[in-house]
């Protein structure tokens, strides 16, 4: 049957974007026209989504219709929607934004390029950026500025603040950059994150024999019918256009005869719908997006910068996010980034487990920050363990001591789902192909089913791993489809065209996260989330293979219009909160950067290891109520200790990450204890069956202090006996100074303050 992918080949083979992001055919592409007559993405190599009617989960009071009687486009349906009127694309800016910039009376962002002296006479170092972004900043206008708060602390202002640089963050940044200046805060190099390590591919219904309805069904079935069907339909319907758009950004996907996109199949899918770039799809997508974003004049990267906490203020009883406090990890310098819109795209929390396919940067930062900011989190109990990560100790090179057992950051090497999709079979060490005993779909069953089957085989036989064999397929075909897997295994002495691959399950993905609506909105005004950090409702109780990249891509695009509308609203109606955030920046005392001593660093590492072992033992593939309750008691103590240290010691990466990991670990454990059934990724021995009445999301919005009945009123660094000697001493260990008052005489409600009061 003829493939839609063939018909799409011509579209995806369009000229690549130039360094400025334009292409020869850009003018011919349609774009969404805003109420002011401007077009989102006009003249660029990408276009904005047309937003269908949507369901908004947050209270309707937090939605704004912006624009006058002359007409404005409303994002959403009925009276609950977003609208936009005056923010102009491609370097333009609304009058309200210009007024906000003048009100701060701070120098141009171009001064970020060089060491500059702020009004308090204190030197501010330039942020680490790509060369293209640094060059673009030379010509920056007052759209983005750098200055200082009342205490001389550095402050940077942008129109949009993006935390994270994977597929979600960069897709969003490229679109909102048409309307204002964008800061991309990224914890390591811009390309380091889960997107880069996504091997298999990205879903798109592109074959004539496939259908959106089939993709919806497969997604719902994999998610054990806990999915939000509206979210599923949105992603499956809108996904193909954005996948094809990635090719226009320069992503080079694997193609078959005649130039059509090659579509493969993975577990849980009823058809071939996985677009891929051999077995390194994420790396190719990331390369294309980073390259395009680095060349955009309105996007500035801040690499090796860690977001410590969100800035939250209240305007007429409504909570607004107005930016974030950020640590430059290389220079050990804090900067307050002030922006009317903040997008969380920080990825998951794989490092909360001892064995994960996630890189070292995935420490749950976005989820923990949002939770401290009173955003709701949902479905945290649904942690996906990929069935087939490489069990390196069983390879010849590791056994001989000539290669390490783990990759940098403790990451396990992933053996892509597509190996099973292309015919790979699972065997136990007795040589038996065991999946026929567990599921009629065999190796193509959803990941939760396969992971539990592997664990059952390992425990039942006392084996350390199982074997994945694709050596029965033609060698040329295997090497063509899986060059990355073949090369890595070969480096450890395993020839996948002849030898079976030793594999074990490893933590891979978090289906829960910050609860969002269909436009990426959270319960906090101006705070959006997309990608793995978010719980959009797409995945339900288990993620279907290759739906993760697709989710980040679709919701990043859907959040653009509402973000632009909110930015205009905030600049008009919450300007005082933005000015207060800038004026109150104070990074003295316990809020100042402070490295850990070797002894203190060892203590933090030990506590992190303790948390990881608790999580694997009690919240792994199969769970028991007694184990989870006992683990939660220990995690609660860790929670008290890390809270005290975070409030008293100072700011450094290791301590911030430990605090966030403990927060996420507590949320996972508490959510798992709430669910009295087994569904999807949550398998509980005491409640082995799915219960129809339990088919609802698990939502947590109450502070841990109340939920766990913690007495933290006297929790200080001196009360943590195990750490007192390691962390005490010096003025930086004193209690935090009082929150500063903003320009209007109001207390700025940063999450640093609310964490101490409410958690």
XYZ file of C-alpha atoms in Angstrom:
759
model
C 0.000 0.000 0.000
C 1.249 3.488 -0.816
C 2.835 5.277 2.124
C 1.978 8.784 3.274
C 5.650 8.983 4.229
C 6.475 8.837 0.534
C 4.209 11.742 -0.208
C 5.766 13.642 2.698
C 9.280 13.070 1.439
C 9.200 16.089 -0.823
C 8.043 18.308 2.011
C 10.741 17.111 4.389
C 13.382 17.483 1.702
C 12.784 21.228 1.559
C 15.846 23.491 1.771
C 17.436 23.557 5.187
C 17.237 26.639 7.312
C 20.069 29.068 7.035
C 22.005 30.408 9.994
C 19.306 32.997 10.489
C 16.607 30.347 10.408
C 15.029 31.295 7.068
C 14.551 29.188 3.971
C 13.640 29.864 0.391
C 10.214 28.319 0.783
C 9.343 29.958 4.109
C 7.093 32.584 2.595
C 4.875 29.962 1.030
C 4.064 28.269 4.311
C 0.886 29.223 6.172
C 1.132 30.613 9.696
C -1.168 31.450 12.567
C -2.366 35.043 12.392
C -2.741 36.848 15.681
C -5.344 39.472 16.433
C -2.912 42.292 15.731
C -2.429 41.084 12.174
C 1.017 39.663 12.926
C 1.829 36.054 12.132
C 3.476 33.582 14.466
C 6.554 32.325 12.647
C 6.031 34.492 9.569
C 9.007 34.245 7.271
C 10.697 31.634 9.477
C 11.478 27.995 8.838
C 8.745 26.852 11.182
C 5.126 27.629 11.914
C 2.857 27.711 14.912
C 0.063 25.279 15.669
C -3.549 25.997 15.027
C -5.013 25.339 18.439
C -8.207 23.302 18.615
C -10.722 23.516 21.418
C -9.042 22.402 24.616
C -9.686 21.407 28.184
C -8.107 23.623 30.820
C -7.395 21.927 34.144
C -6.471 25.028 36.094
C -9.080 27.442 37.531
C -10.616 29.684 34.924
C -9.659 32.742 36.973
C -6.068 32.267 35.818
C -6.891 32.657 32.132
C -6.799 36.014 30.426
C -8.292 37.391 27.234
C -5.895 40.055 26.048
C -6.793 42.470 23.317
C -9.238 45.241 22.608
C -12.476 45.482 20.713
C -10.578 45.440 17.468
C -10.363 41.696 17.849
C -7.894 39.193 19.196
C -7.414 35.504 18.776
C -8.487 33.404 21.751
C -6.534 30.259 22.569
C -8.931 27.677 23.956
C -12.693 27.489 23.843
C -15.586 29.310 25.417
C -14.787 31.893 28.072
C -11.787 29.990 29.384
C -9.046 30.806 26.926
C -5.953 32.780 26.118
C -5.732 35.635 23.702
C -2.969 37.741 22.256
C -2.920 41.207 20.844
C 0.164 43.353 20.717
C 3.356 41.348 21.097
C 5.062 41.441 17.719
C 7.247 38.746 16.172
C 10.733 38.766 14.688
C 12.508 41.161 16.961
C 9.511 43.384 17.670
C 8.166 44.098 21.126
C 5.032 45.432 22.699
C 4.917 48.885 24.206
C 4.328 47.396 27.637
C 7.528 45.345 27.351
C 9.488 48.430 26.392
C 8.038 50.322 29.332
C 9.042 47.523 31.686
C 12.584 47.645 30.357
C 12.786 51.429 30.819
C 11.387 51.219 34.315
C 14.327 49.108 35.447
C 16.824 51.587 34.059
C 19.456 48.914 33.595
C 22.099 48.625 30.861
C 21.778 46.607 27.678
C 22.187 42.836 27.529
C 25.158 43.430 25.292
C 27.105 44.195 28.461
C 26.801 40.489 29.347
C 29.500 39.800 26.758
C 32.147 41.511 28.868
C 32.722 41.862 32.581
C 30.647 44.895 33.483
C 30.220 46.915 36.629
C 26.668 47.086 37.952
C 25.168 50.085 39.780
C 26.440 48.729 43.106
C 29.989 48.598 41.803
C 30.119 44.804 41.839
C 31.458 42.870 38.860
C 29.155 40.539 36.976
C 30.708 37.806 34.855
C 29.498 36.991 31.374
C 27.358 33.848 31.101
C 28.651 30.849 29.197
C 26.967 30.796 25.798
C 27.418 29.398 22.320
C 29.529 31.501 20.010
C 26.527 32.276 17.810
C 24.456 33.441 20.750
C 27.278 35.543 22.121
C 27.707 37.228 18.755
C 23.976 37.854 18.543
C 24.041 39.568 21.929
C 26.399 42.214 20.589
C 23.519 43.825 18.773
C 20.919 43.220 21.461
C 18.546 46.021 22.307
C 16.967 46.788 25.647
C 14.747 43.750 25.184
C 17.090 41.944 27.578
C 19.015 43.676 30.318
C 21.464 43.017 33.095
C 21.612 44.989 36.286
C 21.594 44.534 40.028
C 19.131 44.226 42.861
C 19.071 46.432 45.920
C 21.859 44.343 47.478
C 24.074 44.524 44.413
C 23.247 40.997 43.275
C 23.206 40.434 39.496
C 19.828 40.439 37.748
C 19.085 39.503 34.118
C 15.743 40.115 32.440
C 14.258 38.348 29.434
C 10.828 37.987 27.858
C 10.911 34.185 28.117
C 12.941 31.966 30.440
C 13.414 28.342 29.337
C 14.866 25.854 31.812
C 16.210 22.947 29.791
C 17.620 22.433 26.298
C 16.153 19.168 25.028
C 13.513 18.720 22.349
C 10.819 20.359 24.489
C 12.812 23.383 25.609
C 14.416 24.166 22.269
C 11.244 23.629 20.213
C 9.499 26.101 22.494
C 12.404 28.561 22.512
C 12.566 28.677 18.721
C 8.892 29.590 18.476
C 8.643 32.187 21.269
C 11.884 33.780 20.049
C 9.761 35.323 17.297
C 8.168 37.496 19.996
C 10.951 38.438 22.377
C 14.292 37.622 23.931
C 14.761 34.083 25.258
C 17.192 32.771 27.870
C 17.871 29.035 27.748
C 19.273 27.794 31.055
C 20.961 24.427 30.729
C 22.700 22.448 33.441
C 25.618 21.157 31.373
C 26.451 21.512 27.686
C 23.389 22.456 25.662
C 23.203 19.006 24.074
C 23.513 17.010 27.310
C 20.170 15.597 28.368
C 17.742 12.747 27.831
C 16.877 13.827 24.276
C 20.417 13.102 23.128
C 20.280 9.558 24.485
C 16.877 8.664 23.009
C 17.779 5.940 20.551
C 14.607 4.458 19.117
C 12.692 7.264 17.447
C 9.652 9.496 17.486
C 6.083 8.452 16.633
C 4.117 9.774 13.687
C 1.202 8.314 11.772
C 2.607 8.651 8.255
C 1.693 5.363 6.584
C -1.599 4.975 4.711
C -2.204 1.643 6.442
C -1.956 3.311 9.849
C -4.369 5.734 11.512
C -4.546 8.305 14.291
C -7.252 6.182 15.907
C -4.881 3.197 16.040
C -2.130 5.323 17.605
C -4.642 6.611 20.178
C -5.716 3.051 21.015
C -2.140 1.812 21.369
C -1.285 4.737 23.646
C -4.358 4.196 25.818
C -3.762 0.451 26.049
C -0.118 0.904 27.038
C -1.195 3.480 29.637
C -3.644 1.008 31.221
C -6.500 3.380 30.318
C -5.424 5.937 32.902
C -4.516 8.378 30.127
C -6.345 11.630 29.525
C -7.956 10.837 26.190
C -8.040 14.511 25.188
C -4.271 14.722 25.604
C -3.756 11.472 23.709
C -5.872 12.605 20.758
C -4.151 15.990 20.626
C -0.675 14.448 20.508
C -1.533 11.699 18.015
C -3.383 14.111 15.718
C -0.941 17.040 15.791
C 2.273 15.032 16.086
C 2.940 14.212 12.417
C 3.153 17.851 11.301
C 5.734 18.652 13.960
C 7.776 15.538 13.237
C 7.964 16.581 9.592
C 8.895 20.071 10.768
C 11.960 18.627 12.494
C 13.232 17.607 9.078
C 12.851 21.222 7.985
C 15.001 22.230 10.946
C 17.695 19.975 9.506
C 17.184 16.650 11.284
C 18.313 13.866 8.946
C 16.095 10.834 9.472
C 16.645 7.389 7.991
C 14.940 7.035 4.631
C 14.048 4.075 2.481
C 13.759 3.562 -1.234
C 12.548 6.624 -3.089
C 13.429 8.957 -0.224
C 10.471 8.058 1.986
C 10.982 8.147 5.727
C 11.758 4.675 7.010
C 9.237 3.647 9.657
C 10.087 1.000 12.224
C 7.983 -0.656 14.916
C 8.429 -0.919 18.675
C 6.730 -2.655 21.592
C 3.055 -1.826 22.096
C 2.567 -0.445 18.570
C 0.163 -2.087 16.143
C 1.851 -0.567 13.096
C 5.146 0.812 11.846
C 5.069 4.486 12.836
C 8.483 5.193 14.371
C 10.488 7.827 12.499
C 14.158 7.377 13.359
C 17.725 8.307 12.542
C 19.280 4.825 12.643
C 19.516 4.115 16.400
C 20.568 7.624 17.467
C 17.375 9.578 16.794
C 17.524 11.823 19.829
C 21.108 12.841 19.131
C 20.209 13.829 15.570
C 17.152 15.830 16.662
C 19.175 17.555 19.368
C 21.942 18.419 16.916
C 19.493 20.059 14.549
C 17.664 22.006 17.265
C 20.805 23.218 19.048
C 22.300 24.348 15.744
C 19.153 26.258 14.764
C 18.658 27.806 18.202
C 22.310 28.843 18.533
C 21.984 30.790 15.281
C 18.819 32.599 16.354
C 19.514 36.234 17.321
C 16.851 36.232 20.048
C 18.076 33.121 21.896
C 20.892 33.148 24.454
C 22.247 29.932 25.966
C 23.532 29.834 29.532
C 25.395 26.537 29.701
C 26.521 24.980 32.985
C 23.905 27.020 34.827
C 21.660 25.353 37.407
C 18.191 26.706 38.251
C 18.007 26.677 42.058
C 14.474 27.896 42.690
C 11.568 29.622 40.997
C 10.517 33.138 41.936
C 6.907 33.343 43.049
C 4.893 36.448 43.927
C 1.206 37.087 44.491
C -0.822 39.686 42.640
C -4.354 40.160 43.941
C -4.247 36.724 45.525
C -2.998 34.932 42.389
C 0.418 33.254 42.361
C 2.741 34.324 39.540
C 6.073 32.890 38.493
C 8.393 35.758 37.603
C 11.645 33.937 36.931
C 14.275 31.873 38.721
C 17.460 32.140 40.747
C 20.290 30.470 38.849
C 23.773 29.258 39.805
C 26.657 29.565 37.367
C 28.339 26.287 38.297
C 31.702 27.138 36.777
C 32.087 30.627 38.204
C 30.120 29.869 41.412
C 28.022 32.992 40.957
C 24.277 33.477 41.425
C 22.085 35.501 39.044
C 18.390 36.276 39.267
C 16.659 35.785 35.918
C 13.428 37.787 35.779
C 10.859 36.990 33.072
C 7.072 37.128 32.760
C 7.040 33.549 31.382
C 9.029 30.530 32.564
C 8.986 27.205 30.743
C 10.068 24.089 32.646
C 11.667 21.588 30.266
C 14.176 20.071 32.673
C 13.488 16.401 31.985
C 12.970 13.616 34.493
C 14.552 12.268 37.657
C 16.376 9.085 36.683
C 19.192 9.703 39.166
C 16.831 8.959 42.052
C 17.506 5.285 41.198
C 20.918 3.573 41.271
C 20.581 2.077 37.774
C 19.208 4.384 35.079
C 19.591 5.083 31.383
C 19.292 8.817 32.130
C 22.361 11.087 32.170
C 23.687 12.606 35.381
C 21.800 15.889 34.919
C 18.381 14.285 35.471
C 17.900 14.972 39.172
C 14.249 16.047 39.186
C 15.068 19.752 39.452
C 12.025 21.073 37.590
C 9.549 18.854 39.430
C 10.984 19.758 42.824
C 11.067 23.494 42.081
C 7.494 23.474 40.779
C 6.290 21.534 43.813
C 7.921 24.063 46.130
C 6.150 26.764 44.115
C 2.781 25.097 44.898
C 2.201 23.633 41.466
C 0.474 20.259 41.605
C 2.313 17.066 40.684
C 0.547 13.970 39.387
C 1.094 10.235 38.768
C 4.551 10.169 40.315
C 4.232 6.468 41.167
C 4.478 5.508 37.502
C 8.204 5.051 36.944
C 9.119 3.239 33.748
C 11.931 0.707 33.828
C 13.238 0.002 30.351
C 13.435 -3.770 29.924
C 16.757 -3.810 28.113
C 19.690 -1.803 29.362
C 23.103 -3.316 28.769
C 24.352 -5.422 31.681
C 27.976 -4.407 31.253
C 29.483 -6.710 33.961
C 28.621 -9.696 31.756
C 30.570 -8.373 28.763
C 34.117 -9.640 28.078
C 35.789 -6.235 28.390
C 34.282 -5.382 31.782
C 34.828 -8.907 33.081
C 38.486 -8.598 32.092
C 38.762 -5.229 33.820
C 39.597 -3.322 30.655
C 36.397 -1.230 30.576
C 34.210 0.453 33.223
C 30.867 -1.089 34.194
C 28.960 2.194 33.824
C 29.078 5.253 31.605
C 29.761 8.811 32.755
C 27.354 9.922 35.452
C 26.480 6.319 36.291
C 24.282 6.006 33.195
C 23.473 2.548 31.865
C 23.696 2.060 28.105
C 20.269 1.618 26.561
C 19.545 -1.184 24.081
C 16.805 0.420 22.054
C 13.265 -0.947 21.941
C 13.655 -1.145 18.181
C 15.954 -4.167 18.521
C 12.928 -6.131 19.716
C 10.772 -4.349 17.162
C 12.989 -5.685 14.394
C 12.879 -9.259 15.657
C 15.098 -9.454 18.751
C 14.173 -12.277 21.158
C 14.640 -12.605 24.914
C 16.179 -15.716 26.497
C 17.003 -16.628 30.071
C 20.439 -18.009 30.886
C 19.033 -21.519 30.506
C 18.482 -20.825 26.805
C 14.671 -20.629 27.012
C 12.752 -17.961 25.127
C 10.509 -16.967 28.040
C 8.164 -14.223 26.779
C 5.600 -16.764 25.396
C 4.886 -17.667 29.033
C 4.030 -14.064 29.939
C 2.222 -12.324 27.085
C 0.798 -13.220 23.678
C 2.502 -10.155 22.208
C 5.847 -11.741 23.099
C 8.800 -9.315 22.980
C 6.528 -6.603 21.546
C 4.442 -6.343 24.719
C 4.507 -2.936 26.475
C 7.571 -2.129 28.529
C 6.005 -2.704 31.941
C 5.009 -6.248 30.952
C 8.432 -7.098 29.549
C 10.305 -5.552 32.488
C 8.285 -7.555 35.030
C 8.801 -10.731 33.002
C 12.559 -10.207 32.953
C 12.659 -9.520 36.682
C 10.570 -12.637 37.363
C 13.000 -14.731 35.311
C 16.016 -13.277 37.083
C 14.552 -13.774 40.547
C 13.111 -17.198 39.829
C 16.372 -18.552 38.450
C 18.758 -16.481 40.523
C 20.312 -14.985 37.380
C 21.945 -11.578 37.177
C 20.590 -10.800 33.696
C 18.866 -12.176 30.603
C 19.895 -12.243 26.937
C 18.559 -10.291 23.958
C 19.407 -11.966 20.666
C 19.082 -10.516 17.172
C 21.896 -12.562 15.626
C 19.395 -14.538 13.528
C 18.786 -11.465 11.367
C 21.080 -10.632 8.414
C 24.268 -8.976 9.641
C 24.117 -6.122 7.150
C 20.560 -5.331 8.191
C 21.432 -5.361 11.899
C 24.453 -3.100 11.429
C 22.504 -0.704 9.208
C 19.655 -0.343 11.701
C 21.685 -0.323 14.921
C 25.157 1.107 14.276
C 25.328 2.866 17.647
C 24.308 -0.209 19.644
C 26.629 -2.419 17.591
C 29.613 -0.097 18.057
C 29.175 0.250 21.813
C 28.681 -3.461 22.348
C 31.694 -4.193 20.148
C 33.806 -1.910 22.351
C 32.948 -4.261 25.225
C 33.633 -7.430 23.259
C 30.075 -8.289 22.145
C 29.359 -8.750 18.423
C 25.567 -8.351 18.210
C 25.489 -10.010 14.762
C 26.769 -13.211 16.405
C 26.379 -12.897 20.179
C 23.364 -12.331 22.428
C 23.376 -9.074 24.370
C 23.284 -9.275 28.204
C 20.477 -6.992 29.438
C 18.651 -5.988 32.633
C 15.833 -3.509 33.336
C 16.868 0.024 34.340
C 14.969 3.161 35.285
C 14.244 4.963 32.051
C 11.346 7.415 32.239
C 9.023 9.153 34.705
C 5.424 9.203 33.491
C 4.349 11.585 36.264
C 5.439 15.147 36.826
C 4.129 18.680 37.080
C 0.418 18.578 36.273
C -0.383 20.561 33.137
C -3.296 21.248 30.851
C -3.430 20.924 27.091
C -1.565 24.188 26.607
C 1.303 23.315 28.939
C -0.107 25.532 31.697
C 0.293 24.796 35.404
C -1.576 26.072 38.448
C 0.930 28.924 38.762
C 0.477 31.899 36.443
C 3.351 32.281 34.003
C 4.746 28.808 34.711
C 4.525 26.263 31.886
C 5.930 22.757 31.608
C 6.409 20.258 28.798
C 8.334 17.090 28.163
C 9.248 14.548 30.825
C 9.055 17.124 33.624
C 5.307 17.439 32.968
C 2.338 15.154 33.481
C 0.144 16.075 30.528
C -2.079 13.020 30.784
C -0.654 11.461 27.625
C 1.082 8.466 29.176
C -1.319 7.368 31.879
C 0.129 4.472 33.871
C 2.814 3.588 31.306
C 4.443 5.319 28.344
C 4.150 3.811 24.888
C 7.538 3.516 23.195
C 8.686 6.631 21.281
C 5.834 8.791 22.561
C 8.168 10.789 24.812
C 9.922 12.910 22.193
C 6.555 13.417 20.523
C 4.939 14.684 23.734
C 7.639 17.295 24.307
C 7.436 18.434 20.698
C 3.642 18.818 20.566
C 3.131 20.536 23.917
C 6.074 22.873 23.348
C 4.286 24.145 20.257
C 0.884 24.286 21.945
C 2.297 26.444 24.766
C 3.551 29.189 22.463
C 0.341 31.171 21.954
C -0.716 31.112 25.629
C 2.812 32.095 26.688
C 2.854 35.120 24.408
C -0.559 36.152 25.683
C 0.465 35.742 29.309
C 3.685 37.688 28.781
C 1.660 40.674 27.586
C -0.777 40.343 30.463
C 1.992 40.081 33.068
C 3.852 43.104 31.733
C 0.662 45.165 32.026
C -0.857 43.762 35.199
C 2.025 42.285 37.187
C 4.795 44.752 36.431
C 5.158 45.467 40.137
C 5.899 41.823 40.832
C 8.536 41.749 38.093
C 10.189 44.907 39.453
C 10.030 43.532 42.999
C 11.746 40.354 41.853
C 14.571 42.348 40.313
C 14.933 44.737 43.256
C 14.927 42.041 45.935
C 17.755 39.911 44.520
C 20.055 39.139 47.439
C 22.632 36.353 47.300
C 24.373 37.017 50.574
C 24.584 34.735 53.597
C 22.978 31.333 53.137
C 21.862 32.302 49.630
C 25.428 32.777 48.430
C 27.293 30.108 46.462
C 29.453 27.983 48.724
C 31.440 24.918 47.701
C 31.329 21.764 49.787
C 34.372 20.625 51.709
C 35.596 17.120 50.802
C 34.040 15.736 53.985
C 30.725 17.467 53.332
C 30.743 16.292 49.710
C 31.252 12.724 50.919
C 28.284 13.113 53.286
C 26.064 14.358 50.442
C 27.172 11.492 48.193
C 26.430 8.969 50.934
C 22.946 10.382 51.482
C 22.308 10.292 47.744
C 23.350 6.647 47.640
C 21.113 5.902 50.615
C 18.153 7.462 48.817
C 18.838 5.506 45.625
C 18.967 2.191 47.463
C 15.720 3.009 49.286
C 14.010 3.821 46.000
C 15.189 0.666 44.223
C 14.359 -1.556 47.179
C 10.871 -0.166 47.846
C 9.718 1.565 44.642
C 11.245 -0.618 41.956
C 9.520 -2.828 39.410
C 7.466 -4.758 42.000
C 6.496 -3.081 45.276
C 5.290 -4.031 48.748
C 3.364 -1.819 51.144
C 5.558 -2.561 54.168
C 8.740 -1.792 52.208
C 7.324 1.496 50.912
C 6.175 2.620 54.372
C 9.545 1.854 55.928
C 11.374 3.610 53.099
C 9.139 6.658 53.377
C 10.056 7.038 57.056
C 13.744 7.143 56.146
C 13.128 9.498 53.235
C 11.201 11.814 55.576
C 14.294 12.058 57.760
C 16.409 12.808 54.701
C 13.844 15.434 53.791
C 14.295 17.189 57.144
C 18.078 17.037 56.928
C 18.338 18.361 53.372
C 15.796 21.077 54.116
C 17.869 22.290 57.039
C 21.085 22.292 55.040
C 19.518 23.966 52.004
C 18.208 26.751 54.249
C 21.409 27.263 56.192
C 24.572 26.300 54.347
C 24.740 28.028 50.980
C 24.231 27.103 47.336
C 26.128 24.432 45.429
C 25.170 21.862 42.819
C 25.535 18.720 44.931
C 23.364 20.007 47.761
C 20.715 21.433 45.417
C 20.528 18.131 43.542
C 20.274 16.110 46.760
C 17.444 18.334 47.974
C 15.602 17.882 44.680
C 16.162 14.120 44.518
C 14.861 13.679 48.063
C 11.804 15.770 47.186
C 11.088 13.665 44.100
C 11.763 10.426 45.966
C 9.238 11.386 48.625
C 6.657 12.275 45.982
C 7.131 8.928 44.204
C 6.879 6.940 47.430
C 3.868 8.864 48.758
C 2.065 8.544 45.429
C 2.747 4.804 45.304
C 1.309 4.344 48.784
C -1.851 6.176 47.753
C -2.606 3.775 44.895
C -4.288 0.625 46.236
C -4.153 -1.408 43.036
C -1.703 -2.617 40.416
C -1.891 -0.659 37.177
C 0.669 -0.135 34.456
C 4.078 0.586 35.932
C 2.827 0.368 39.525
C 2.802 -3.289 40.557
C 1.950 -3.877 44.223
C 2.038 -7.341 45.786
C -0.782 -6.610 48.253
C -3.052 -5.191 45.545
C -2.328 -7.334 42.475
C -5.390 -6.397 40.397
C -6.492 -3.216 38.669
C -9.508 -1.588 40.320
C -11.829 0.414 38.032
C -12.585 2.936 40.786
C -8.836 3.616 41.100
C -8.483 4.642 37.454
C -7.890 8.285 38.356
C -4.671 10.329 38.545
C -2.774 10.581 41.813
C -2.373 14.305 42.510
C -0.266 15.875 45.271
C -0.380 19.589 45.995
C -0.096 19.585 49.798
C 3.291 20.368 51.391
C 5.206 17.383 52.748
C 5.239 18.994 56.168
C 1.477 18.512 56.401
C 1.234 15.180 54.608
C 4.025 13.507 56.585
C 3.329 15.424 59.805
C 6.922 16.595 59.978
C 8.052 18.884 62.782
C 10.561 21.116 61.067
C 10.087 24.175 63.260
C 13.452 23.540 64.914
C 15.203 21.991 61.955
C 18.465 23.871 61.502
C 21.944 22.882 60.549
C 22.861 22.485 64.227
C 19.986 20.021 64.751
C 21.243 17.641 62.069
C 23.701 15.763 64.241
C 25.202 13.702 61.442
C 26.108 16.774 59.419
C 26.658 19.508 61.994
C 30.436 19.159 62.149
C 30.774 18.828 58.391
C 28.624 21.808 57.440
C 28.911 24.224 60.372
C 31.327 27.059 60.733
C 31.626 30.434 59.067
C 29.067 33.131 58.505
C 27.541 31.314 55.557
C 26.195 28.657 57.921
C 24.058 31.153 59.775
C 20.299 31.184 59.433
C 19.024 32.755 56.212
C 18.483 36.474 56.251
C 14.923 37.784 56.160
C 13.281 38.087 52.758
C 13.788 41.512 51.260
C 10.907 43.799 50.482
C 10.174 44.737 46.924
C 9.958 48.201 45.498
C 6.275 48.455 46.440
C 6.932 47.478 50.055
C 5.593 43.924 49.643
C 7.390 40.721 50.568
C 8.597 38.837 47.515
C 7.388 35.268 47.905
C 10.309 33.335 46.477
C 10.070 29.608 46.801
C 13.182 29.724 48.970
C 11.096 31.493 51.580
C 7.925 29.490 51.080
C 9.918 26.248 51.313
C 10.956 27.116 54.848
C 7.493 28.240 55.882
C 5.289 25.665 54.208
C 7.253 22.449 53.750
